[in-house]
Amino acid sequence: MTALLAASGVSVAFSGIRALNDVTLRVDAGERVGLIGPNGAGKTTLFNCLLGILQPDSGRVMLNGADVGGWPVHRRARAGMGRTFQRVELFSDTTVREHLLIAERIRNGSGALWKDLIGRGRPRPTEIAACDEVLELLGIDGLADQPVESLSLGQSRLVEVGRALMTGPQVLLLDEPSSGLDRDETQALADTLRAVQESRGYAVLLVEHDVSLVADFTERVYVLDSGSLIAEGPTAEVLADPAVRRAYLGSFEVS
Amino acid sequence: MTGSADFFEDLFRGLLQGTPPGAVYALIALGFVLTYKTSGVFNLAFGAQAYISAAMYFKAHTLWGWPKWAALVVSAFVLAPLIGLVLERLIFRHLRTASAVSKLVVAIGLSVALPELFNQAARFTAVAGRQITGIMPDGSSVFYDPFGVYRFNRDELAMMAVALVATLLLAALFRFTMIGLAMRAVVESPRMTEMSGINADRVSAFAWALSSTFAGLAGVLIAPRFNSLVSTDFFTLVVIAVAAAAVGKLVSLPRALLGGLGLGWFIAVFNTFLPRWSGDHTWLRPFQENLTPSLPFVVLFAILVLWRAIGREREASDPLSGVDPPPPALAALERHPKLTLFTRLFGVGFVAVVGSVVWFRAGVLWMHLVTTAVIMAVIYLSVTVITGMAGQISLCQGTFAAIGGFTIFQMADRFNMSVLAAALLGAGVAAAVGAVLSLPVLRLGGVWLAIATLAFAFFFDAVMVKFSWVGGGTTALLTGTRVPRPLIGPIDFASDRAFLVLAVVVLVIVSIIVIQLREGTVGRTLTALRGSEVAAASIGISAARARIIAFAVSAAIAGLGGALLSMHQQNVNYSTNFGPVNALFWLVIVVALGARTVEGAIQAGAAFALFEPLILKGDLLVWILRGEDHLPGLFPLSGSWRLVLFGMMAIQFARHPEGLVEHGKRRSAARINRWLEAREGAAS
Ligand SMILES: Nc1ncnc2c1ncn2[C@@H]1O[C@H](COP(=O)(O)OP(=O)(O)O)[C@@H](O)[C@H]1O
Ligand SMILES: [Mg+2]
């Protein structure tokens, strides 16, 4: 079976310093996969390679069996890759619902200059309904008309997830969704993510260094350290591996 | 054999001849890179600063009769660094965390405001044709000929010597002084600054004083090469400096130095050989005549577009800014329905009153001015699209407008085409040029994109306009670029009233188009891109496609407005209406009054045409006071206060990107909103 998303032999160097070293990874349809590693291990860099924000020096990225190496970011996004950002990236000067509406418009591809000119470019009722459905699913329907500047960090993360969901992703890449959140917020986020994933059935690649969230949410996990994969396999087994624990220098306890 | 000996002699002569101006370009490029590297400001106001020093020098020496050395000290070593310090302290220090693009807008505002501010404050008017003297006694009449091929005059020697000494001093400063070391640390490795406890304020103030001194020196040195002291010539100088600095990707001081010298050499050698080749090959002649003055811009444009490394060199955010978060953006305002009603009613009432006063009472002059205001509002809507909606700074909107004007001139002149059809065609041609131009420059983004459009505007100005199929060539010099007014059936728009109606109709249509775009897919896509480019890409938005559309639409609107303006004046009047420096003022006035909204563009149009007669000349006051006799003695004020005022307002762009007036409106709207809500709360 071809993987939904696969990276093989990906290497990246920043001015001579290896950030990723021959990394190979795969995510199958509907699967929940974790990618963990200490700060600076190269997790975000790998994300950027998968999404085309960064061109790897060598290695390939495949989506549904197609080599997407030469594709720009927006094309990969349309082909089924959604993502969130470690440092929240929202569109200033817009409301929560407008975030989802624009994503929906891009997905359904019905926007065109001439339609705008004859006044047919405004959000349609069906689009608004689709957005409200996702907002409800994420439990932020009460915030729909809020400007995003007024949201808390946790709420902003959910808006990012919602925006990514509107693109109808086959695989959702989440970059440290818990960073900056306290324990309760993290728990609430994890519950929401799990519920939504189960109802929509897309695959998830979750980057985290909060190991308990990874242990809770993922089926399989990859461990990255200084740019190299040091372990992979079922989450519980990998997290019990002494080498993995050493990479974290005892910075977490598996419960 | 003699041929090749001649060739090398000429080459050598060209190189020698190019060295003095090259040294001055290098000087200003060094200063430019220094400010950019230490404060992230792409300081286009350097030309204005150079102008002020040159004008000060002229005033002190020629008008007051001061000795040259004293004039030099005051203009380049006192006034110039002082201006730098003031700018740093009052403006740029507070903009550390602002984006590079908004700092560029601030600098553009300054480059518009500063020269006029100086002229007004110092009561300076340059007298055309007055010999501008260099810094050496008998500078232009005593020659030295060290190699027997080119005679340097004393001023030229002084240029080279000053540039050399300044460079050596800079190098020594970097090497041996604490502040120099700190500055070098900032320039070479911004990351280090955060850790090593460098006093950011001191470094930045010092860098500004130093680089401004370089600008001032360059201004005084280069002034004798211009025929008269006009600030626009000095603006051109800074564009040359940008070209030189771009050679070093704006980061390397030695390369900027080489870039400046290289540009001086290149221009001189080119000027030596091209006339000769075009003597043999006549097809080269139009290029020779047209290309020579625009060489720096062509070089700049070529560097920007062809050199792929430039695009990757994303703009430096301020290395001294540390880790402060950017200032919070203004939250969108939810309006009370009553407030919306009030503002709508007020707007309609205002337009009705002004409209009927103009319609029934205005004489020829006022009819003319109001029509100009309406047409400028159309043109300014093109800035609303590209800057307000797409967040890009385009400095060639004047060129797009000129394309509209020239199209209508050519079509009516040659093919006797219907004027309105030609106007639409002009919009189409402008859109096509905008789209094609956007292909290579969009990759650059941000500040570089703005500079590439500026280079394009200068290139169009120096080369394209001269072609007979664009600007009309030599016949146009004699007869002007005449444009007829349209004639539709029984309506002859030669009547000023009828034409005003036409202009208003076009303004309404274009306003509706802009509003539709803003509410539609295009506008929302651009808002997303403006908010976060990576996030926009991550939901499938193609930045390139969206921005090409924005460029084309904006160019089309500008082209249509330009065509309308040409019809109105019945002449294209290229250099007074559409020259590259004029377009700078367009940007300034629109961002000052509100680049995000249609009202902002309309206000800017009104301000452009009416501010001077109404406010500065005092006509409004005359009307209020009922009679000229009561007008206070200080009227009429000079029209250049317009430049000062709006230039200063544009400085606020970094803090209020929605425009000062728009900001004020939002604030008072919020206040009334609260009041209404409070009243409602009390009632219920
Ligand atoms: N644009 C960049 N330029 C230079 N180095 C970078 C860049 N992005 C990341 N790095 C370096 O690559 C390494 C991996 O970074 P990153 O992928 O962000 O780590 P993680 O997300 O695992 O914390 C780090 O050492 C980081 O400093
Ligand atoms: Mg990371």
mmCIF file of N, CA, C and O and ligand atoms in Angstrom, chain A residues 38-45 86 175-176 207 209, ligand 2:
data_model
loop_
_atom_site.group_PDB
_atom_site.id
_atom_site.type_symbol
_atom_site.label_atom_id
_atom_site.label_comp_id
_atom_site.label_asym_id
_atom_site.label_seq_id
_atom_site.Cartn_x
_atom_site.Cartn_y
_atom_site.Cartn_z
ATOM 1 N N PRO A 38 13.622 16.654 21.410
ATOM 2 C CA PRO A 38 13.879 17.865 22.191
ATOM 3 C C PRO A 38 13.867 19.113 21.318
ATOM 4 O O PRO A 38 13.866 19.026 20.088
ATOM 5 N N ASN A 39 13.865 20.260 21.943
ATOM 6 C CA ASN A 39 13.922 21.521 21.208
ATOM 7 C C ASN A 39 15.123 21.561 20.273
ATOM 8 O O ASN A 39 16.218 21.179 20.655
ATOM 9 N N GLY A 40 14.910 22.026 19.058
ATOM 10 C CA GLY A 40 16.017 22.137 18.113
ATOM 11 C C GLY A 40 16.357 20.830 17.428
ATOM 12 O O GLY A 40 17.355 20.738 16.716
ATOM 13 N N ALA A 41 15.521 19.802 17.619
ATOM 14 C CA ALA A 41 15.807 18.500 17.008
ATOM 15 C C ALA A 41 15.583 18.527 15.501
ATOM 16 O O ALA A 41 16.117 17.685 14.776
ATOM 17 N N GLY A 42 14.777 19.464 15.029
ATOM 18 C CA GLY A 42 14.523 19.545 13.594
ATOM 19 C C GLY A 42 13.085 19.222 13.220
ATOM 20 O O GLY A 42 12.776 19.015 12.046
ATOM 21 N N LYS A 43 12.208 19.216 14.190
ATOM 22 C CA LYS A 43 10.817 18.824 13.930
ATOM 23 C C LYS A 43 10.125 19.835 13.009
ATOM 24 O O LYS A 43 9.518 19.454 12.000
ATOM 25 N N THR A 44 10.238 21.111 13.363
ATOM 26 C CA THR A 44 9.606 22.130 12.525
ATOM 27 C C THR A 44 10.250 22.154 11.144
ATOM 28 O O THR A 44 9.576 22.330 10.126
ATOM 29 N N THR A 45 11.555 21.943 11.107
ATOM 30 C CA THR A 45 12.247 21.915 9.822
ATOM 31 C C THR A 45 11.701 20.792 8.937
ATOM 32 O O THR A 45 11.473 20.981 7.741
ATOM 33 N N GLN A 86 3.608 26.424 14.963
ATOM 34 C CA GLN A 86 4.107 26.464 16.340
ATOM 35 C C GLN A 86 3.869 27.854 16.926
ATOM 36 O O GLN A 86 3.375 28.003 18.026
ATOM 37 N N ASP A 175 1.827 21.452 14.644
ATOM 38 C CA ASP A 175 3.158 21.766 15.175
ATOM 39 C C ASP A 175 3.047 22.294 16.600
ATOM 40 O O ASP A 175 2.671 23.439 16.819
ATOM 41 N N GLU A 176 3.355 21.446 17.541
ATOM 42 C CA GLU A 176 3.334 21.790 18.967
ATOM 43 C C GLU A 176 2.072 22.547 19.372
ATOM 44 O O GLU A 176 2.152 23.682 19.850
ATOM 45 N N VAL A 207 3.477 16.972 15.998
ATOM 46 C CA VAL A 207 4.771 17.304 16.586
ATOM 47 C C VAL A 207 4.528 17.828 17.983
ATOM 48 O O VAL A 207 3.671 18.673 18.196
ATOM 49 N N HIS A 209 6.540 18.358 22.115
ATOM 50 C CA HIS A 209 7.459 17.794 23.077
ATOM 51 C C HIS A 209 6.799 17.517 24.420
ATOM 52 O O HIS A 209 7.411 17.008 25.315
HETATM 53 MG MG MG C 2 9.628 23.572 16.348
#
